[in-house]
Structures are given as C-alpha cells and as structure tokens.
Amino acid sequence: MSGISDARPLAIPRAVEKVAPPRPSSPRGMWWRHGLAILALVWSLFPIVFIISAAINPAGTLNTAELLPKDMSMINFDALFSDTSRPYLTWYKNSMIIAGLGSLASVFIGACAAYAFSRMRFTGRRPGLLALLMLQMFPALLAFVALYITFDGVGNVFPAFGLSTSPGLILAYLGGAMGANVWLLKGYFDTVPRELDEAAKVDGASHARIFFTMTLRLVMPILVTVFMLAFVGLFSEFMLASIFLRDVDSQTLGVGLWSMTKGNERNRLFGQFCAGAVLASLPVVLLYLGFQKQLVGGLTQGSVK
Amino acid sequence: MSPQDIQDTRGPKGPTGVDDSAKVTGLGYGRPSGTSPVWLTITKWVLIALVVGLLAIVAQKTIEQGAWVGVVIAAFVAMCVVVVYGTGRSVPLKYLLPGLVLLVALQIWPIAYTVATSFTNYGDGHTFSKQDSVDSIIANSVREVPNTPRYKLSVAVKEKSDPATAEAFYLLTDPAGTTFVGDLTGLNDLPAADVEKAPNGRITKAAGYQILSAIQVNARKDLNSFAVPTKDGGGIKRVGLSEAFEGKANVSYDKTSDTLTDRATGKKYVPLNARWAPVDGQGDPFPQGWKENVGFKNFQNVLTNDTLRSGFLKIFAWNFVFAVVSVGSTFILGMLLALLLNNAKLRGKGLYRSLMILPYALPGFVTALVWSSMFNQDYGLINKMLHLNVDWLGDPWAAKAAILITNLWLGFPYMFIVCTGALQSIPGDVLEAAKIDGASALRTVRSIVMPLLLVAVGPLLIASFAFNFNNFGLIFLLTGGGPFEASDTSIGSSDLLITYAYRLAFSGVSPNYGLAATVSIFIFAFVALMSYQGFRRTKALEDVN
C-alpha cells in the first residue's frame, strides 16, 4: 500500500541502506511496530475492558469494580431490567425511535435537496448552497434557549409535539437535516452521470420518476453512509435531549444513564450503570464494525473540501 | 413523504416556470407528451389535501389557544404546499420545500429568537407581560371575604380531552342550589337541566364535561393558582377538593398612575427594574415581574460587570485552550499511530485498526460518564491503578487535565482514521523520489508526508476545532463544569461557554434566559469569525458549482 516497499527494486543501494538498513527486508524488523501498536491498543481498550468487567461484576458498586473481573454474573443486567424507577427498556426504545426516525427523515430531506442542487439550475442555487454551508457552522444546539422556549409553547397547543416527547425532539433535530448532509450528498449525486437522466427523460420519464426510481437507487451507498452517520450522531446526542426530555419515561439512553450517575447513586448503581452502558453502546459499535468502510469514507469526506 | 411529486410536471408551465434541467442540458427536446396514470394524479391530490387538512387542524388548534402567529404560519405553509406541489411552477422547490420549511422553522428562527431574547430580561420572575404580572399579583392576593357562603365544587375538563393538561372548568353550586360554570374568563350559568347533583349539591355529572377524580385534581399543579374572576374584581378559588370560596383581591391596579396598591397594608408599588417595588423602598418587590426589553444591558453586563467579566474571560480562555489542545493532542497521537501502522509489511493491520477505532464507536455520553467514574478520587480506577490520590474532579487543574485526557482517548481514533486515509492517498512516486534523493525516514515524514497530510486534513482540523469549542456533552457529563469556587458558584473552573450558558438557563435557582442567550451570541460571533478565517484559507467557496 505504501510506496516505500514497491520502490525498493528501483532505489539505488546506498539510499536503501541509508533509509532503513534491515527493516523492510524481514518481518523481524516489525517487532517494534507491533510493540507500539499493542501499547496503543492497551490505551484504547482498557476503559472498555473496565466497563465490561464492571458490568459482569456481581458486587456491582464502583468501589468494588476492578479492571479484570474475578467473578461473573448477569445480576447487574437483571437489576437493570427490573428497576421500575429507571425504565431502561423504555429509554432504549426512545433512543432507537428518535435516532431511527430522525435519521431516516433527515436522509430523505437531504437527498431531495441534493437532487435539486445537483440536477437543476435555478435562481438562488449558488447562494443557497453557500448559505447552507454557513448555517452548518451554527448548530441548533447553540440556540438551545430559543428552542426550549419555542417547544414549551408548541407543547401548550400540541401536547404531542411539546417538551418530553419523542416527536418534538425529532422535529428539533430535523432543523439541521438539510444543512448537515446536503454537501456530502450533492458531491456524490454529481458523480452519477447526467446522461442517465437525459436518456430517461427522452424516454418520457418525469423528474420525480427519475428521482424515485433511478437516482435514489444509484446513490444508495451514500444514502447508507449518511443514514449511519446521522444515526450515530442522534443516538449519542445529549444536550438537546437533556433539555427537552424532562419525564423519565420520555428520556433517551444518554439522559437516562446520566441520571444513574448523579450523587450517591454513582457508587451504588455502578454495576447496573455499566450493564446499561454496554448495551447502549452495542448498536453504534456494531454499526461501526459492520460498516467500517462506508463510515470511514463518510468521515473523511464529511467536511467541506 | 412526497410521492405526490410523481408525474406532476406534465401540466403547462407557468410564465416563470422554466424547466431548468432541460434548459441546462441544452438538448432542447420537447416535453414528453404522455400523461401520467390517473391513479398517480389522484394520489398526489389526496396527499396535498391531507397535508392542507392537517395544517387546517393546526390552525384550528392555535386559534383555540389564541396564538394568531400560528394561524398565519399554518396558512402560509399550506399555500406554499398547494402552489408548489399542485402546479408545475417550480420544480426545484418540490424537492427543497420540506427541508426549507424545517430549516427556517427550527434553525433560522431559533437563531433569530436567541438574538431577540438576548436583548430582554427573560428569566426567573420575568416570564410574562406586564399586564399578566398585574393579573397574577391581583389573583394571588385574593382572600376569602368573611361571612360569604362557600360553593360546592367539581373540577372538570371538556369531554374527550386530556384530564392532565386540558383547560380546567369549575362546576359550582351555590348554597341556593343554582349551578354555574367558571373558567379563566369568568362565571356563566349552567342550566340545571344539564346537570346531576349529589345530595349535598355537588355536581356529579354535566353534559359536555368530564369531571376529574380526586387523584386527577391533585395531579394538576396549575389549579393552585386557578381563580375564576368575578365581576367586582374578586375571584373564586378552590379550597380542598370539593369547595370553593369567593374572595376579593387585596391588591388593586390603577392604570392612570401605573401603581399597585395593597389595601391591607396601604403600601403602594411602582415599576422598578421590571418588577413592582414598594414606592418607599421598604420591603420586597412582588416576585411576579415581567419581561421587557433591556437593550444592550446583558452585553454590557458581560463586558463590564467585574465578576461576570472576569468569569467570562476565564471561561473563554479555557474554552479556547481546551479546543486547541484537544485538536492538537488527538491529531498528533492519531497521526503517529497512522504512520506506525501504515506499513505494507506489517501483519494484522486490519485488526489493529478495527480495535483502535472502538473508543470512537462508543456513544459520547458513555465515554464521558465512564471516565468520570474512573477519575473518582476514592474508588476510581485511575487512582487505584496508578496508586495515586489525586482529586481529579475536585481540583481545578486536575479537572482540566482529566478532561483533556478523556478527550484524547475519545478523539484520537477519528484523527487516526482520517490520517490513515490521507496517508494512503499520498502518491508512491513522491516517496520514491525522496528515497532516491537519499532522504532519511524522518526527513521524508517531516518534509513530504506532513505537508501533504496537513493539506488533506486541514479542513477537518478546523471542523474538529469548531466541534470541540462547543463540546457540551463531554464537559457536562465529566465534570459538570466544576469544581466551583466557594465564593462564586456560577462559574466553574472547567466550564465551556456553552455549559456556562446552559447553567444560566436551566440549572440555577433563578434561570436567566436573557443572559444565556447573550452568551450564545458571543459563541455565535466567535464561531463565525473562526469559520470565516478557516474558509478563506481553504478557499472552499471558490469552486462551488
């Protein structure tokens, strides 16, 4: 992958000696890289090992938690599911619904807008794109005071969309749906040849038909990427969720788990909290491991080039 | 959401409705002459009708609440939907409208509203208009008039509405057996034919109303301040669950002189700093103040009030340092690891990479909460493993260090991913050329790899800086902004501007939305300045096409 090894036969001997005499020739020269990499793994994994071992540690408090477990049991998980004052499964459901629906809607809105920006020419197109770029710099959470007051008022008229409701929070998240994703999506839309659209148009297909039956299928990879990035983002979002979701039953995993670490509860409920944290991490970790390529690609292109 | 778009461009174009895409492609072929299937047209109009119907319901509900702005907005959106989707006037708008409506309503409007709020004193005790504050003070001063009869009371809501939140009605029976219904606007007769009464006179059933149970009544905190106004300026208030008394207000308002007078004590109150304060300066003002425009006072406070200013500057400095050090440390560690693993001969690279991104894959709140437990002084893993006794979360400097360590752990995988990508895209012949010229490995990295890498990841570093500048979740969940000095509990030593603003608005005993909005404006301004600089450097704006 790196050019160094491919270049070796071409390089003059003196240079090879000077660069790194024995290293590339034998795997033995790799030991120091392995050593450092393992050190880095220890650094990146020890907190994760700690969470898991605390989750299966039957003692279940912070002061008894060890890096490596001496005992194993599922008692913390049982406590987690049977705790009626902390409805963990409801939090889980809320998180999945909010992140799932929120990111689906946000992908759809973004894809529609990207189609217009990529395929059509209209007055205000360039200023519109630039304005979206600018707005991206001002995430909705900076306007949290205004959002809180607004949704408090909305809740007086439509209780279903007020504070402490999932639809309300999803709506608040959707404000940034167009700004956040349009640039990434548009870039990919631009790579789909326009000739395809034109051919379809000659055959009598309308713009909507082209969009729904053709373009959306061709750009599926980026839709998947954007969906997952949005899902991960919304799933982990804490600030607006903590402001909006006041009732215990309406809370998401982030807000709920936070409430388990307040004050004296932190020590007492630590095992239960870690069990919850492990389960809460599963969806995102699985997404990452399963779709590493797409997510990594999305991350590196995510910012404006 | 909008299959209604399907097949809707067949109609003749309006004068301005140029089919842009056809114009640009320049092929100049005529519009296809086929017509859309009937079912599609029908579906489309059914959907439009549904949306408009929904908005009509919205308008209806907002009228009931007297929120006229809502009606105007609903009508405007409905009109847009009909014009955009019902006609072929503007094809791009068919795709942009949903996002645009949400963008305006939930991102641009909140920003504008934040600016507006920053010029007010909106906050604890200043939440409503001046008239409302007068009404509230008068209603609260209602005392039972001695020797007046009590009413029998049933609390009710309109039939089929939510007992917990719907507008409440008092169904009253006076000692003579006459029945009334009272709400916040006044008292009306309730025809005897419509009600059923218990032997003691209390109403048990009324047509069109749903009577609340004792539990439901107790659950409604809003009833404590509920009073049915009577004609002579008094009000009917609830005592217990089933009785109400008629009372008279002790406080009266004089419009011409703009003063409140308390008849019991004879004190006069005048407006002062958006509250009703005693005219002689003796005693406390009423807690119910009102919201008013204070101009630049909030901004002035932040910049000139000594405690506020020094606290604000302290937070700002740490906020800046935090963002810079976070980006710097994560980038250096991520880059070093990327360089380390970027070797064709190295085995097990895939495994290393997958494991190394795990910290980034954990949800941010889990990371922050777990690290906050690991930094616990008495039981935490860090102190236990390293045999230290550092008060990580209680000492200002240790707390800052704890935050930076956590953010390094949390953020380096991202930089690692990004740098790995950038390293792999550096062309091999450049490195080859360096080797031929006899450059050492270190020299190659310093003079060739680094500059190319920085060009590729530069914009991402700026984005990362902007993100960390407002990294609310990490700080809030790790240290809560603390530790706090005993002398000033409003400013924490690890606070970011955003956590400071949050605490001003939500966690304190007396929320101050106006000041919180002002701090937000400062963040806005700083972020704008920063991204402007960033964009000018990267020239991203030049090749928009």
Coordinates of C-alpha atoms in Angstrom, one line a residue, chain B residues 4-418:
Chain B
Q4 CA -47.2 13.4 -4.6
D5 CA -44.4 14.8 -6.6
I6 CA -44.7 12.0 -9.1
Q7 CA -45.7 13.0 -12.5
D8 CA -46.6 16.5 -11.8
T9 CA -44.7 18.3 -14.4
R10 CA -46.8 17.4 -17.3
G11 CA -49.1 20.4 -17.0
P12 CA -48.2 23.5 -18.9
K13 CA -45.6 25.6 -17.4
G14 CA -46.4 29.0 -15.9
P15 CA -44.6 32.0 -17.3
T16 CA -41.7 31.8 -14.9
G17 CA -41.8 28.0 -14.5
V18 CA -39.0 27.2 -16.8
D19 CA -37.9 23.6 -16.8
D20 CA -34.4 24.4 -15.7
S21 CA -32.9 21.0 -16.1
A22 CA -33.9 20.8 -19.7
K23 CA -32.6 24.3 -20.3
V24 CA -29.2 23.5 -18.9
T25 CA -28.7 20.2 -20.7
G26 CA -29.3 22.3 -23.8
L27 CA -30.8 19.4 -25.7
G28 CA -33.9 21.3 -26.4
Y29 CA -36.1 18.2 -26.8
G30 CA -39.7 18.9 -26.3
R31 CA -41.6 17.8 -23.3
P32 CA -42.9 14.2 -23.5
S33 CA -46.5 14.2 -24.5
G34 CA -47.7 11.2 -22.4
T35 CA -50.0 11.8 -19.5
S36 CA -49.4 10.4 -16.0
P37 CA -51.6 7.5 -14.9
V38 CA -54.8 8.6 -13.3
W39 CA -54.0 6.9 -10.0
L40 CA -50.9 8.9 -9.6
T41 CA -52.6 12.2 -10.1
I42 CA -55.3 11.1 -7.7
T43 CA -52.8 10.0 -5.1
K44 CA -50.9 13.3 -5.5
W45 CA -54.0 15.4 -4.9
V46 CA -55.1 13.2 -2.0
L47 CA -51.8 13.8 -0.3
I48 CA -51.9 17.5 -0.9
A49 CA -55.4 17.6 0.5
L50 CA -54.2 15.6 3.5
V51 CA -51.3 18.0 4.2
V52 CA -53.6 21.0 3.9
G53 CA -56.2 19.3 6.1
L54 CA -53.6 18.7 8.7
L55 CA -52.5 22.3 8.6
A56 CA -56.1 23.3 8.9
I57 CA -56.3 21.3 12.2
V58 CA -53.1 23.0 13.3
A59 CA -54.7 26.4 12.5
Q60 CA -57.9 25.4 14.4
K61 CA -56.0 24.4 17.5
T62 CA -53.8 27.5 17.5
I63 CA -57.0 29.7 17.2
E64 CA -58.4 27.9 20.3
Q65 CA -55.2 28.9 22.1
G66 CA -55.4 32.4 20.8
A67 CA -52.0 32.1 19.1
W68 CA -52.6 34.0 15.9
V69 CA -49.0 33.7 14.7
G70 CA -49.5 30.0 14.4
V71 CA -52.5 30.5 12.2
V72 CA -50.7 32.8 9.8
I73 CA -47.8 30.4 9.6
A74 CA -50.0 27.4 9.0
A75 CA -51.9 29.2 6.3
F76 CA -48.7 30.3 4.7
V77 CA -47.2 26.8 4.7
A78 CA -50.5 25.4 3.3
M79 CA -50.4 27.9 0.5
C80 CA -46.8 27.0 -0.3
V81 CA -47.7 23.3 -0.4
V82 CA -50.6 23.9 -2.8
V83 CA -48.6 26.2 -5.1
V84 CA -45.5 24.1 -5.2
Y85 CA -47.0 20.7 -5.5
G86 CA -50.3 21.5 -7.1
T87 CA -48.8 23.4 -10.0
G88 CA -45.7 22.9 -12.1
R89 CA -44.4 26.4 -11.3
S90 CA -41.1 25.5 -9.7
V91 CA -39.7 22.0 -9.9
P92 CA -36.6 22.6 -7.6
L93 CA -38.9 23.8 -4.9
K94 CA -40.7 20.5 -4.9
Y95 CA -37.6 19.0 -3.6
L96 CA -36.4 21.8 -1.4
L97 CA -39.7 22.7 0.4
P98 CA -39.7 20.1 3.2
G99 CA -36.1 20.8 4.2
L100 CA -36.6 24.5 3.7
V101 CA -39.6 24.7 6.0
L102 CA -37.8 22.8 8.7
L103 CA -34.7 24.9 8.3
V104 CA -36.5 28.2 8.6
A105 CA -38.7 27.0 11.5
L106 CA -36.1 25.1 13.5
Q107 CA -32.7 26.6 12.7
I108 CA -33.1 30.1 11.4
W109 CA -36.0 31.1 13.7
P110 CA -34.3 29.8 16.9
I111 CA -31.2 31.8 16.0
A112 CA -33.3 34.9 15.4
Y113 CA -35.2 34.3 18.6
T114 CA -31.9 33.8 20.5
V115 CA -30.8 37.3 19.3
A116 CA -34.2 38.8 20.3
T117 CA -34.0 37.1 23.7
S118 CA -30.5 38.4 24.4
F119 CA -32.0 41.9 24.5
T120 CA -34.5 41.1 27.1
N121 CA -34.5 40.2 30.8
Y122 CA -36.4 37.0 30.2
G123 CA -35.8 34.7 33.1
D124 CA -37.0 33.8 36.6
G125 CA -39.7 36.1 37.7
H126 CA -39.7 37.8 34.3
T127 CA -41.6 35.3 32.1
F128 CA -44.7 37.2 31.0
S129 CA -46.1 40.5 30.0
K130 CA -46.6 43.4 32.4
Q131 CA -50.4 43.0 32.2
D132 CA -50.1 39.3 33.1
S133 CA -47.9 40.2 36.1
V134 CA -50.6 42.6 37.3
D135 CA -53.3 40.0 36.8
S136 CA -51.2 37.3 38.6
I137 CA -50.4 39.6 41.6
I138 CA -54.1 40.5 41.9
A139 CA -55.3 36.9 41.6
N140 CA -52.8 35.8 44.2
S141 CA -53.9 38.4 46.6
V142 CA -57.4 37.1 46.7
R143 CA -58.6 36.4 50.3
E144 CA -61.9 35.0 51.4
V145 CA -64.4 37.7 52.1
P146 CA -65.6 37.0 55.7
N147 CA -69.2 35.7 56.1
T148 CA -69.7 34.8 52.4
P149 CA -71.2 31.4 51.6
R150 CA -69.0 28.7 50.1
Y151 CA -69.7 26.9 46.8
K152 CA -69.7 23.2 46.2
L153 CA -67.1 22.5 43.6
S154 CA -66.3 19.9 40.9
V155 CA -63.3 20.3 38.7
A156 CA -63.9 19.3 35.1
V157 CA -62.5 19.4 31.6
K158 CA -64.3 19.4 28.3
E159 CA -65.5 15.9 27.3
K160 CA -62.9 13.7 25.5
S161 CA -60.0 16.0 26.4
D162 CA -56.9 15.1 28.4
P163 CA -57.6 15.3 32.1
A164 CA -54.0 16.2 32.9
T165 CA -53.5 19.1 30.6
A166 CA -56.8 20.4 29.1
E167 CA -58.2 23.7 30.2
A168 CA -60.0 23.3 33.5
F169 CA -63.5 24.4 34.4
Y170 CA -65.0 24.8 37.9
L171 CA -68.6 23.5 38.1
L172 CA -70.1 25.3 41.1
T173 CA -73.3 25.1 43.1
D174 CA -74.1 28.0 45.4
P175 CA -76.0 27.5 48.7
A176 CA -79.3 28.3 47.0
G177 CA -78.7 25.3 44.6
T178 CA -78.0 27.4 41.5
T179 CA -75.3 26.0 39.3
F180 CA -72.5 27.8 37.5
V181 CA -69.6 27.0 35.3
G182 CA -66.4 29.1 35.7
D183 CA -63.2 29.3 33.7
L184 CA -60.4 31.8 33.5
T185 CA -62.6 34.3 31.7
G186 CA -65.5 34.4 34.1
L187 CA -68.6 32.8 35.6
N188 CA -71.5 31.6 33.5
D189 CA -74.8 30.0 34.3
L190 CA -75.0 26.2 33.9
P191 CA -78.7 25.2 33.1
A192 CA -80.0 22.9 35.9
A193 CA -81.4 20.6 33.2
D194 CA -77.9 19.6 32.1
V195 CA -76.5 18.5 35.4
E196 CA -76.9 15.8 38.0
K197 CA -76.2 16.7 41.6
A198 CA -75.3 14.7 44.7
P199 CA -77.4 15.2 47.8
N200 CA -75.0 17.9 49.2
G201 CA -75.4 19.9 46.0
R202 CA -72.1 19.0 44.4
I203 CA -72.3 18.4 40.6
T204 CA -71.6 14.8 39.7
K205 CA -72.4 14.9 36.0
A206 CA -72.7 17.7 33.5
A207 CA -73.4 17.5 29.8
G208 CA -70.3 18.2 27.7
Y209 CA -67.9 18.0 30.7
Q210 CA -65.8 15.2 32.2
I211 CA -65.4 15.5 36.0
L212 CA -62.0 14.8 37.3
S213 CA -61.3 12.4 40.1
A214 CA -59.5 13.5 43.3
I215 CA -56.2 12.0 42.1
Q216 CA -56.5 13.8 38.8
V217 CA -57.2 17.1 40.5
N218 CA -54.3 16.7 42.9
A219 CA -52.0 15.9 39.9
R220 CA -52.8 19.3 38.3
K221 CA -50.5 21.8 39.9
D222 CA -51.9 24.6 37.7
L223 CA -55.1 24.6 39.8
N224 CA -53.4 26.1 42.8
S225 CA -53.3 29.4 41.1
F226 CA -56.6 29.0 39.2
A227 CA -59.2 31.6 40.0
V228 CA -62.4 32.3 38.3
P229 CA -62.7 36.1 38.1
T230 CA -65.9 37.7 39.4
K231 CA -67.5 40.9 38.2
D232 CA -66.3 43.1 41.2
G233 CA -62.6 42.3 40.8
G234 CA -62.5 39.3 43.1
G235 CA -62.1 35.6 42.2
I236 CA -63.4 32.2 43.1
K237 CA -60.7 29.9 44.4
R238 CA -60.6 26.3 45.4
V239 CA -60.3 25.1 49.0
G240 CA -59.6 21.3 49.1
L241 CA -61.3 19.1 46.6
S242 CA -64.9 20.0 46.7
E243 CA -65.3 23.5 48.0
A244 CA -64.6 26.9 46.6
F245 CA -64.9 30.4 48.2
E246 CA -65.5 33.8 46.7
G247 CA -62.7 36.1 47.6
K248 CA -61.7 39.7 47.0
A249 CA -58.4 40.9 45.9
N250 CA -56.4 42.9 48.4
V251 CA -54.3 44.5 45.7
S252 CA -55.7 46.8 43.1
Y253 CA -54.2 48.3 40.0
D254 CA -54.5 51.9 39.0
K255 CA -54.0 52.3 35.3
T256 CA -53.5 56.1 35.1
S257 CA -50.8 56.3 37.7
D258 CA -49.4 52.8 36.9
T259 CA -49.3 51.7 40.5
L260 CA -50.4 48.8 42.6
T261 CA -52.0 49.4 46.0
D262 CA -52.2 46.8 48.7
R263 CA -55.4 47.6 50.7
A264 CA -54.3 45.5 53.7
T265 CA -51.1 47.3 54.3
G266 CA -51.8 50.5 52.4
K267 CA -48.5 50.2 50.5
K268 CA -48.1 51.5 47.0
Y269 CA -45.9 49.7 44.4
V270 CA -44.3 51.2 41.3
P271 CA -42.5 49.6 38.4
L272 CA -38.8 49.3 39.0
N273 CA -36.4 47.1 37.0
A274 CA -39.4 45.2 35.5
R275 CA -40.8 44.4 38.9
W276 CA -43.4 46.0 41.2
A277 CA -41.3 47.5 44.0
P278 CA -42.6 49.4 47.1
V279 CA -42.6 53.1 46.4
D280 CA -41.0 53.9 49.8
G281 CA -38.2 51.4 49.1
Q282 CA -39.1 49.4 52.3
G283 CA -39.7 45.7 51.8
D284 CA -39.5 43.3 48.9
P285 CA -41.0 43.7 45.4
F286 CA -43.6 41.2 44.2
P287 CA -42.0 38.1 42.8
Q288 CA -44.0 38.3 39.6
G289 CA -42.1 40.7 37.3
W290 CA -42.5 41.0 33.6
K291 CA -40.4 40.5 30.5
E292 CA -39.2 43.7 28.9
N293 CA -36.6 44.9 26.5
V294 CA -33.4 45.9 28.3
G295 CA -31.4 46.9 25.2
F296 CA -27.7 46.1 25.4
K297 CA -27.8 45.6 29.2
N298 CA -26.9 41.9 29.0
F299 CA -24.0 42.5 26.7
Q300 CA -22.9 45.4 28.8
N301 CA -23.1 43.2 31.9
V302 CA -20.9 40.5 30.4
L303 CA -18.3 43.1 29.3
T304 CA -18.2 45.5 32.3
N305 CA -19.6 43.8 35.4
D306 CA -16.5 42.8 37.3
T307 CA -17.4 39.3 38.5
L308 CA -19.2 38.5 35.2
R309 CA -16.4 39.8 33.1
S310 CA -13.5 38.1 34.9
G311 CA -15.5 34.8 35.0
F312 CA -16.4 35.2 31.3
L313 CA -12.8 35.8 30.3
K314 CA -11.6 32.9 32.4
I315 CA -14.1 30.6 30.7
F316 CA -13.4 31.9 27.3
A317 CA -9.6 31.4 27.7
W318 CA -10.0 27.8 29.0
N319 CA -12.6 27.2 26.2
F320 CA -10.0 28.2 23.6
V321 CA -7.2 26.3 25.2
F322 CA -9.4 23.2 25.6
A323 CA -10.3 23.2 21.9
V324 CA -6.7 23.8 20.7
V325 CA -5.1 21.3 22.9
S326 CA -7.8 18.7 22.2
V327 CA -7.4 19.1 18.4
G328 CA -3.6 19.2 18.7
S329 CA -3.2 16.2 21.0
T330 CA -5.7 13.9 19.2
F331 CA -4.1 14.8 15.9
I332 CA -0.6 14.1 17.0
L333 CA -1.4 10.8 18.6
G334 CA -3.7 9.8 15.7
M335 CA -1.1 10.7 13.1
L336 CA 1.7 8.9 14.9
L337 CA -0.4 5.8 15.1
A338 CA -1.4 6.1 11.4
L339 CA 2.3 6.4 10.4
L340 CA 3.1 3.4 12.7
L341 CA 0.5 1.2 11.1
N342 CA 1.0 2.4 7.5
N343 CA 3.5 -0.2 6.5
A344 CA 2.8 -2.8 3.9
K345 CA 4.8 -5.4 5.7
L346 CA 3.0 -5.1 9.0
R347 CA 0.7 -8.0 9.7
G348 CA -2.6 -7.7 11.4
K349 CA -3.1 -4.1 10.4
G350 CA -6.8 -4.6 9.9
L351 CA -7.3 -6.0 13.4
Y352 CA -5.3 -3.2 14.9
R353 CA -7.3 -0.6 13.1
S354 CA -10.7 -2.1 14.0
L355 CA -9.8 -2.3 17.6
M356 CA -8.3 1.2 17.7
I357 CA -11.4 2.9 16.5
L358 CA -13.5 1.4 19.2
P359 CA -13.2 4.4 21.6
Y360 CA -14.7 6.5 18.8
A361 CA -17.5 4.0 18.3
L362 CA -18.8 4.3 21.9
P363 CA -21.6 6.8 22.2
G364 CA -20.1 10.0 23.7
F365 CA -22.2 10.0 26.8
V366 CA -21.0 6.5 27.7
T367 CA -17.4 7.6 27.4
A368 CA -17.8 10.7 29.5
L369 CA -19.8 9.1 32.2
V370 CA -17.4 6.1 32.5
W371 CA -14.3 8.2 32.6
S372 CA -15.9 10.4 35.2
S373 CA -16.3 7.3 37.3
M374 CA -12.7 6.2 36.6
F375 CA -11.5 9.6 37.8
N376 CA -13.3 9.2 41.1
Q377 CA -10.8 10.1 43.9
D378 CA -11.7 7.3 46.3
Y379 CA -12.8 4.4 44.2
G380 CA -11.8 5.4 40.7
L381 CA -9.7 3.1 38.5
I382 CA -7.1 5.7 37.6
N383 CA -6.1 6.4 41.2
K384 CA -6.2 2.7 42.1
M385 CA -4.1 1.5 39.2
L386 CA -1.5 4.3 39.4
H387 CA -1.5 4.3 43.2
L388 CA -2.3 8.0 43.3
N389 CA -4.6 10.0 45.4
V390 CA -5.4 12.9 43.0
D391 CA -8.7 14.7 43.5
W392 CA -9.3 14.6 39.7
L393 CA -12.7 16.2 39.7
G394 CA -12.3 18.5 42.7
D395 CA -9.1 20.3 41.9
P396 CA -9.3 23.0 39.1
W397 CA -6.1 21.9 37.3
A398 CA -6.6 18.2 37.8
A399 CA -10.1 18.5 36.4
K400 CA -8.8 20.2 33.3
A401 CA -6.2 17.5 32.9
A402 CA -8.9 14.8 33.3
I403 CA -11.0 16.4 30.6
L404 CA -8.0 16.6 28.2
I405 CA -7.0 13.0 28.9
T406 CA -10.6 11.8 28.3
N407 CA -10.9 13.8 25.1
L408 CA -7.6 12.5 23.9
W409 CA -8.9 9.0 24.3
L410 CA -12.2 9.8 22.7
G411 CA -10.9 11.7 19.8
F412 CA -7.6 10.1 18.6
P413 CA -9.3 7.3 16.7
Y414 CA -11.0 9.9 14.5
M415 CA -7.7 11.5 13.6
F416 CA -6.2 8.1 13.2
I417 CA -8.9 7.2 10.6
V418 CA -8.6 10.5 8.8

